[in-house]
């Protein structure tokens, strides 16, 4: 047999084998798909992005999204859906990218998640849908990036050619949603689709919760956030800002006004402090206050925005969660800042922030001081912070959380010079809303106690979800709770009206 003949025979065998394999809408087989490499995300270069508050990631182009979508095996029993707390039909939205129908792809995303652009950008996919994707070990399908691509592509399109959105005429009872974070927004969107007359009462002057006051614009551009949040008002949800439930308006007043059910999505916005000497010094902020000033009140754009914020030359952030990474990265971008540190008592392996955020922070020149515990804030005679006394730590036996407990190393104290300290070691739920409802059961951690199935609290007709129930968590978990609670409110009100 000649070499040419052998080649032809091999080619024919491959073609006939290919014929037997399942072929996708793009004509590729599983074997073809497995050869495609995961697409990197195009980003601003670190030295450029630390000079601005523009989006760090540029997002996939149409071509990149198509090629990444080609990697999906469209598994008969897709594991990725199990990893998504909102149970988005992941393979279905990806297959629509391959068919070229981005409108349908977006419709599939929105059916299960009111905030796909947000989630595409900020979800810890590596611990959720991408972790359970069949290709996880090889390099999972970039599900989050595809979700971001589809949602932002369609939001751009709708900005130019606004779609006709039918306002849903309510036919059912009035429901009050307290808090316009991801949990409240999701519950409201689902309830309005079910025919309820939904009003959101939000304490701040803008909706979005942490998405607006905590996450900086270089991670969550406000044009995209506003477009995504705006869609719920178009559907018919009445969003009332500057309304502090428990102060401006009470549970009783809303009951008298005819509200038949309540959803508390009030988040976990109450900062925790370290409890060390000197923490009341000038120049010490809770990360929440600092981020609210910079992000929501736009101090990053001072003097164009009229919110000033004091930031010195050397800024230290304590903690290693998403809030800490955002605080340190915001500081790196603020005019006049020369050094931005993260001080954390464990190591990088235990840091709770998304891996991508830590990588971005490292690329941006944040100085990480791991295995370091602050023990005292140093001050001048006018009570301004001048530095921090710290002690070095080592990891001992695992604690209740399963993470190895940090233990101080004797005689290892040292000082870090700084003029600003941002405390980002955790948040708890704010008690204002919950204290205003008599009989509402609160846990010893200050979270609202709910029935896991129904999300109903100890007060009939009052439901809760998101960070207010679990403590500081994730956007998608809040979205999942919002969906679960909406179904439960519907079942509860149906029962109240006699099952109709
Ligand atoms: P929130 O988003 O906190 O919203 C609660 C809303 O209720 C707020 O708007 C608040 O003003 C309002 N409210 C409170 N009390 C009242 C009242 N009495 N009356 C009326 N309104 C009230 N998660 C991720 O998945 N990925 C990330 O990258 C990420 N980064 C984060 C970065 C930062 C800086 C922070 C702080 C958190 C981050 N998280 C991240 C966590 C995530 O944002 C939260 O888990 C999520 O926003 C919780 O949603 P929620 O709706 O329960 O609460
Ligand atoms: Fe596609 Fe991964 Fe989901 Fe399988 S598990 S359908 S490969 S995204």
XYZ file of C-alpha atoms and ligand atoms in Angstrom:
561
model
C 0.000 0.000 0.000
C 1.486 3.388 -0.954
C 1.896 6.164 1.626
C -0.755 8.206 -0.258
C -3.166 5.248 -0.139
C -2.568 4.726 3.589
C -3.298 8.433 4.193
C -6.544 8.239 2.210
C -7.693 5.136 4.095
C -7.033 6.849 7.444
C -8.927 9.936 6.227
C -11.900 7.787 5.117
C -11.984 5.949 8.453
C -11.947 9.273 10.290
C -14.778 10.652 8.125
C -16.967 7.564 8.637
C -16.287 7.606 12.400
C -17.164 11.311 12.425
C -20.450 10.453 10.698
C -21.398 8.210 13.616
C -20.569 10.913 16.203
C -23.081 13.519 17.338
C -22.618 16.676 15.299
C -23.567 20.059 16.789
C -25.274 23.034 15.082
C -21.813 24.181 13.921
C -20.967 20.811 12.254
C -18.309 19.890 14.856
C -18.074 16.600 16.733
C -17.069 16.005 20.338
C -13.526 15.173 19.230
C -13.275 18.465 17.346
C -14.536 20.367 20.396
C -12.013 18.784 22.735
C -9.203 20.187 20.578
C -10.305 23.827 21.088
C -8.508 25.702 23.862
C -10.327 27.922 26.397
C -10.270 31.563 25.279
C -8.422 34.011 27.529
C -10.320 37.170 28.511
C -9.002 40.333 26.847
C -8.153 42.897 29.535
C -6.654 46.346 30.047
C -2.930 46.071 30.839
C -2.293 46.421 34.607
C -0.149 49.592 34.263
C -2.927 51.220 32.239
C -5.891 50.126 34.334
C -4.496 51.402 37.652
C -4.862 54.907 36.184
C -8.611 54.614 35.564
C -11.911 53.161 36.809
C -12.884 51.666 33.433
C -13.746 47.980 33.090
C -10.685 45.783 33.616
C -12.043 43.134 31.253
C -13.033 44.018 27.692
C -15.306 40.990 27.270
C -15.254 38.451 24.447
C -15.784 39.510 20.854
C -18.480 37.715 18.837
C -15.815 35.497 17.245
C -14.257 34.580 20.598
C -17.662 33.817 22.099
C -18.511 31.576 19.153
C -15.249 29.632 19.454
C -15.639 29.297 23.231
C -19.236 28.117 22.770
C -17.919 25.452 20.383
C -16.082 23.886 23.337
C -19.363 22.946 25.067
C -20.151 19.239 24.678
C -23.908 19.801 25.146
C -23.803 16.916 27.623
C -26.939 14.726 27.838
C -26.840 15.118 31.650
C -25.112 18.476 32.069
C -23.358 18.860 35.403
C -22.847 22.601 34.991
C -26.526 23.302 35.803
C -26.127 21.502 39.163
C -23.333 23.922 40.040
C -25.435 27.025 39.363
C -27.599 28.181 42.318
C -29.985 29.882 39.842
C -30.205 26.659 37.746
C -29.637 28.503 34.481
C -30.041 26.198 31.461
C -26.371 26.602 30.551
C -26.036 24.242 27.564
C -29.215 25.683 26.017
C -27.989 29.291 26.115
C -24.586 28.210 24.778
C -26.138 26.234 21.895
C -28.060 29.363 20.835
C -24.717 31.197 20.493
C -23.676 28.496 18.023
C -26.954 28.876 16.134
C -26.309 32.632 15.972
C -29.502 33.464 17.882
C -28.235 35.737 20.664
C -31.725 37.051 21.370
C -32.925 33.540 22.217
C -29.733 32.873 24.177
C -30.442 36.001 26.267
C -34.077 34.987 26.724
C -32.935 31.627 28.142
C -30.522 33.369 30.528
C -33.130 35.872 31.709
C -35.741 33.164 32.269
C -33.725 31.905 35.250
C -31.695 34.920 36.276
C -32.741 38.591 36.272
C -29.073 39.664 36.399
C -27.054 37.681 33.802
C -24.566 40.479 32.955
C -23.863 41.002 36.663
C -23.469 37.289 37.363
C -21.341 36.728 34.256
C -18.926 39.323 35.620
C -18.856 38.684 39.375
C -19.914 35.095 40.136
C -17.197 32.788 41.479
C -17.806 30.433 38.529
C -14.649 28.466 39.305
C -16.402 27.214 42.456
C -19.817 26.773 40.837
C -20.908 25.934 37.272
C -17.348 25.805 35.901
C -16.272 23.510 38.725
C -18.975 20.973 37.860
C -18.537 21.338 34.057
C -17.385 18.021 32.603
C -14.290 19.724 31.257
C -13.357 21.220 34.655
C -9.979 19.487 34.836
C -9.011 20.245 31.240
C -10.182 23.834 31.377
C -13.944 24.276 31.767
C -16.115 26.050 29.223
C -15.889 29.759 30.139
C -19.561 29.836 31.140
C -19.385 33.166 33.010
C -17.616 34.938 30.169
C -20.189 33.631 27.686
C -23.019 34.746 29.979
C -21.422 38.203 30.223
C -20.947 38.316 26.445
C -24.552 37.449 25.580
C -26.079 39.769 28.198
C -23.883 42.759 27.340
C -24.271 42.215 23.588
C -28.050 42.301 23.967
C -28.045 45.246 26.413
C -25.974 47.220 23.855
C -28.375 46.221 21.102
C -31.420 47.182 23.169
C -29.838 50.540 24.006
C -29.752 51.338 20.287
C -33.075 49.687 19.403
C -35.145 49.490 22.620
C -37.344 46.394 22.556
C -41.045 46.628 23.273
C -41.357 45.466 26.880
C -44.909 44.696 27.841
C -45.663 46.087 31.296
C -47.228 43.251 33.217
C -50.638 44.256 34.559
C -50.900 42.954 38.130
C -53.852 40.714 38.858
C -52.772 39.482 42.279
C -51.984 40.839 45.769
C -49.560 43.595 46.766
C -46.112 42.345 47.860
C -43.432 44.489 49.520
C -39.778 43.724 48.846
C -37.349 45.364 51.259
C -33.919 46.058 49.792
C -32.943 46.347 46.118
C -29.876 44.074 46.157
C -29.666 40.917 44.012
C -31.996 38.984 46.372
C -34.719 41.661 46.375
C -34.409 42.409 42.646
C -34.751 38.714 41.779
C -37.709 38.126 44.087
C -39.418 41.240 42.679
C -38.775 40.252 39.032
C -40.169 36.740 39.557
C -43.188 37.941 41.550
C -44.146 40.580 38.991
C -43.981 37.902 36.272
C -46.415 35.834 38.372
C -48.887 38.732 38.369
C -48.252 40.348 41.780
C -48.209 44.095 42.386
C -44.635 44.505 43.633
C -42.995 47.495 45.312
C -39.337 47.557 46.343
C -38.438 49.821 49.278
C -34.719 50.669 49.198
C -32.843 52.669 51.852
C -30.172 54.108 49.540
C -30.742 56.593 46.728
C -30.027 53.973 44.043
C -31.016 50.314 43.674
C -28.473 47.485 43.299
C -27.275 46.923 46.886
C -23.636 45.838 47.003
C -23.536 45.856 43.188
C -23.807 49.632 43.341
C -22.257 50.622 46.653
C -19.613 47.905 47.078
C -18.363 46.550 43.766
C -16.289 49.187 41.950
C -17.102 50.342 38.399
C -13.924 48.738 37.011
C -15.469 45.363 37.884
C -19.125 46.232 37.324
C -19.513 49.153 34.873
C -22.506 51.254 35.932
C -23.886 51.585 32.371
C -24.365 47.807 32.294
C -25.631 47.599 35.858
C -28.164 50.399 35.302
C -29.412 48.760 32.104
C -29.853 45.401 33.823
C -31.561 46.905 36.888
C -33.722 49.152 34.692
C -35.381 46.140 33.092
C -37.284 45.286 36.272
C -38.926 48.717 36.340
C -39.870 48.246 32.677
C -41.577 45.009 33.697
C -43.689 46.955 36.191
C -41.887 46.738 39.560
C -42.272 50.003 41.492
C -38.817 50.843 42.941
C -38.934 53.418 45.753
C -35.521 54.629 46.915
C -34.583 56.610 50.064
C -37.038 54.469 52.065
C -35.576 52.924 55.213
C -37.897 50.122 56.260
C -38.254 50.309 60.035
C -37.679 54.104 60.038
C -39.170 55.940 57.028
C -41.828 53.280 56.610
C -42.924 50.481 58.929
C -44.262 46.952 58.628
C -47.551 48.058 60.192
C -48.003 50.926 57.757
C -47.460 48.623 54.818
C -49.903 46.046 56.232
C -52.494 48.820 56.574
C -51.706 49.823 52.994
C -52.783 46.342 51.834
C -49.457 44.524 51.417
C -50.119 40.810 51.900
C -46.565 39.443 51.896
C -43.026 40.731 52.539
C -39.589 39.725 51.344
C -36.624 40.974 53.379
C -33.504 41.172 51.215
C -31.710 43.682 53.392
C -28.216 42.214 53.005
C -25.290 42.307 55.404
C -24.084 45.888 55.388
C -23.015 46.253 59.009
C -19.202 46.225 59.231
C -17.231 44.184 61.745
C -14.156 45.749 63.374
C -11.030 44.096 64.759
C -11.414 45.320 68.352
C -7.771 46.362 68.719
C -6.420 49.508 70.422
C -6.563 52.672 68.301
C -9.256 51.504 65.895
C -11.164 54.773 66.386
C -8.248 56.801 64.942
C -8.807 59.283 62.120
C -7.991 57.646 58.802
C -9.531 54.282 59.798
C -12.593 53.357 57.735
C -14.803 50.349 57.477
C -14.368 49.068 53.915
C -18.128 49.513 53.418
C -18.046 53.225 54.208
C -14.984 53.779 52.033
C -16.397 51.828 49.085
C -19.792 53.527 49.404
C -18.140 56.948 49.235
C -15.955 56.005 46.287
C -18.379 53.834 44.268
C -21.918 54.964 45.040
C -21.132 58.614 45.834
C -18.494 58.669 43.052
C -15.617 60.100 45.108
C -13.302 58.446 42.558
C -14.393 61.238 40.187
C -13.852 64.127 42.657
C -14.118 67.117 42.013
C -16.518 66.296 39.113
C -18.578 64.472 41.750
C -18.822 66.447 44.986
C -17.951 63.632 47.433
C -14.436 63.983 48.828
C -12.683 61.068 50.509
C -9.420 61.199 52.440
C -6.832 58.684 51.230
C -3.195 59.078 52.170
C -0.044 57.737 50.526
C 0.088 54.324 52.190
C -3.187 52.460 52.471
C -3.547 49.175 54.339
C -6.586 46.919 53.927
C -7.103 44.114 56.432
C -8.864 40.944 55.227
C -8.691 38.900 52.003
C -12.275 38.541 50.771
C -13.808 40.271 47.743
C -14.447 43.387 49.837
C -10.782 43.587 50.784
C -9.612 43.092 47.181
C -12.005 45.807 45.993
C -10.831 48.210 48.722
C -7.149 47.656 47.948
C -7.656 47.904 44.186
C -9.793 51.051 44.490
C -7.061 52.582 46.682
C -4.400 51.693 44.102
C -6.328 53.848 41.620
C -6.942 56.834 43.907
C -4.777 59.924 43.226
C -1.838 60.325 45.628
C -1.718 56.693 46.793
C 1.781 55.232 46.527
C 1.367 51.870 48.245
C -1.712 49.714 48.761
C -1.301 46.717 51.085
C -3.421 43.711 51.958
C -2.740 42.367 55.442
C -4.184 38.894 56.072
C -3.610 36.504 58.940
C -3.731 33.340 56.827
C -2.146 32.538 53.431
C -3.251 33.025 49.822
C -4.712 29.473 49.831
C -7.247 30.375 52.529
C -8.126 33.821 51.101
C -11.901 33.850 50.476
C -11.818 36.263 47.489
C -12.394 35.005 43.947
C -9.154 33.750 42.461
C -9.456 36.177 39.543
C -9.709 39.148 41.941
C -6.548 38.076 43.768
C -4.712 37.627 40.473
C -5.851 41.041 39.275
C -4.773 42.619 42.572
C -1.340 40.978 42.293
C -0.949 42.219 38.718
C -1.869 45.738 39.850
C 0.958 45.874 42.391
C -1.007 45.399 45.606
C 1.493 44.402 48.301
C 0.302 41.237 50.090
C 1.395 40.649 53.678
C 0.153 37.145 54.422
C 0.357 35.457 57.851
C 0.194 38.902 59.455
C -2.199 40.002 62.190
C -2.681 43.691 63.160
C -2.507 44.157 66.943
C -2.513 47.930 67.414
C -3.163 51.092 65.422
C -0.408 53.670 65.953
C -1.518 57.327 66.179
C -0.097 60.831 66.438
C -1.136 63.344 69.112
C -4.139 64.431 67.011
C -5.385 60.827 66.835
C -4.486 60.361 63.142
C -3.254 56.918 62.183
C 0.504 56.760 61.495
C 0.981 53.030 61.259
C 0.036 49.583 62.429
C 1.771 47.194 64.793
C 1.468 43.627 63.541
C 2.559 40.153 64.543
C 3.610 37.324 62.261
C 1.477 34.181 62.260
C 1.856 30.529 61.327
C -0.863 28.006 60.520
C -1.775 25.518 63.247
C -4.538 22.905 63.507
C -7.805 23.321 61.520
C -10.560 25.340 63.267
C -14.380 24.868 63.104
C -14.433 26.191 59.538
C -11.940 23.490 58.503
C -9.278 26.092 57.718
C -5.952 25.911 59.582
C -6.017 28.289 62.538
C -3.470 31.132 62.426
C -1.253 31.164 65.537
C 0.992 34.120 66.550
C 4.767 33.588 66.389
C 6.288 34.886 69.656
C 8.551 37.974 69.414
C 7.756 38.576 65.747
C 6.118 41.996 66.058
C 6.811 44.639 63.422
C 5.307 47.908 62.161
C 3.848 48.998 58.832
C 3.757 52.739 58.150
C 0.374 53.875 56.857
C -1.983 56.852 56.893
C -5.200 55.045 55.929
C -6.597 51.740 57.158
C -9.570 49.979 55.594
C -11.095 47.268 57.739
C -12.560 44.522 55.530
C -12.789 41.520 57.845
C -16.504 40.831 57.431
C -20.051 42.197 57.565
C -23.197 41.319 59.470
C -26.843 42.076 58.706
C -28.054 45.525 59.653
C -30.698 45.065 62.395
C -32.938 48.096 61.562
C -35.388 46.254 59.299
C -35.540 43.048 61.338
C -35.992 44.764 64.697
C -39.028 46.565 63.343
C -41.027 43.345 62.842
C -42.319 41.986 66.180
C -41.705 38.262 66.654
C -39.045 37.929 63.942
C -36.566 35.248 65.004
C -32.925 36.263 64.725
C -29.949 33.883 65.062
C -27.018 34.446 67.427
C -25.060 35.741 64.413
C -27.695 38.411 63.805
C -29.080 36.744 60.656
C -32.795 36.195 59.980
C -33.928 32.625 60.687
C -35.940 31.089 57.822
C -37.372 27.720 56.909
C -34.866 26.285 54.375
C -37.625 25.109 52.037
C -40.021 28.037 52.079
C -37.713 30.911 53.083
C -40.508 31.976 55.445
C -39.432 33.607 58.709
C -41.038 33.046 62.114
C -43.645 35.670 61.113
C -46.297 34.320 58.704
C -46.214 36.140 55.380
C -42.693 37.508 55.948
C -39.977 35.844 53.853
C -36.244 36.578 53.701
C -33.156 35.665 51.683
C -29.670 36.608 50.580
C -26.991 37.957 52.924
C -29.610 38.888 55.557
C -30.136 35.133 56.036
C -26.713 33.607 55.400
C -24.373 36.487 56.313
C -21.961 37.851 53.704
C -22.133 35.449 50.741
C -22.410 35.705 46.939
C -24.574 37.421 44.359
C -25.790 34.185 42.815
C -26.747 32.730 46.170
C -28.849 35.858 46.784
C -30.381 35.408 43.319
C -31.162 31.761 44.141
C -32.826 32.780 47.412
C -34.849 35.477 45.649
C -36.201 32.881 43.198
C -36.956 30.352 45.918
C -38.728 32.977 48.021
C -40.823 34.200 45.074
C -42.147 30.657 44.536
C -42.849 30.359 48.269
C -44.658 33.741 48.445
C -46.816 32.625 45.521
C -47.664 29.318 47.241
C -48.394 31.099 50.532
C -50.708 33.692 48.980
C -52.465 31.039 46.897
C -53.139 29.137 50.130
C -54.383 32.316 51.834
C -56.884 32.891 49.071
C -58.019 29.276 49.284
C -55.751 27.613 46.720
C -56.891 29.635 43.669
P -27.261 43.478 49.306
O -26.602 43.437 47.999
O -26.462 43.912 50.483
O -28.536 44.423 49.200
C -29.307 44.753 50.324
C -30.051 46.043 50.063
O -30.975 46.264 51.126
C -29.137 47.256 50.028
O -29.397 48.004 48.870
C -29.491 48.013 51.299
O -29.353 49.407 51.146
C -30.951 47.630 51.480
N -31.420 47.763 52.859
C -30.800 47.365 53.997
N -31.554 47.680 55.066
C -32.677 48.290 54.589
C -33.834 48.850 55.197
N -33.992 48.867 56.526
N -34.779 49.408 54.393
C -34.633 49.418 53.041
N -33.559 48.898 52.418
C -32.592 48.340 53.178
N -20.318 38.352 45.573
C -20.019 37.708 44.426
O -20.708 36.749 44.070
N -18.978 38.097 43.642
C -18.219 39.180 43.945
O -17.282 39.498 43.225
C -18.533 39.913 45.134
N -17.841 41.028 45.468
C -18.213 41.740 46.571
C -17.551 42.925 46.857
C -17.928 43.679 47.967
C -17.221 44.973 48.236
C -18.959 43.211 48.832
C -19.363 44.012 50.042
C -19.606 42.025 48.552
C -19.252 41.290 47.423
N -19.919 40.116 47.089
C -19.609 39.448 45.938
C -21.042 39.622 47.908
C -22.367 39.984 47.247
O -22.323 41.279 46.721
C -23.510 39.825 48.233
O -23.504 38.487 48.688
C -24.865 40.144 47.587
O -24.892 41.462 47.103
C -25.999 39.917 48.588
O -27.191 40.340 48.021
P -28.413 40.810 48.922
O -29.479 41.207 47.972
O -28.700 39.788 49.931
O -27.875 42.085 49.745
Fe -21.157 22.226 28.384
Fe -19.606 21.870 30.612
Fe -22.286 22.081 30.807
Fe -21.207 19.853 29.717
S -21.003 20.514 31.831
S -23.003 21.028 28.969
S -19.424 20.778 28.667
S -20.863 23.685 30.053
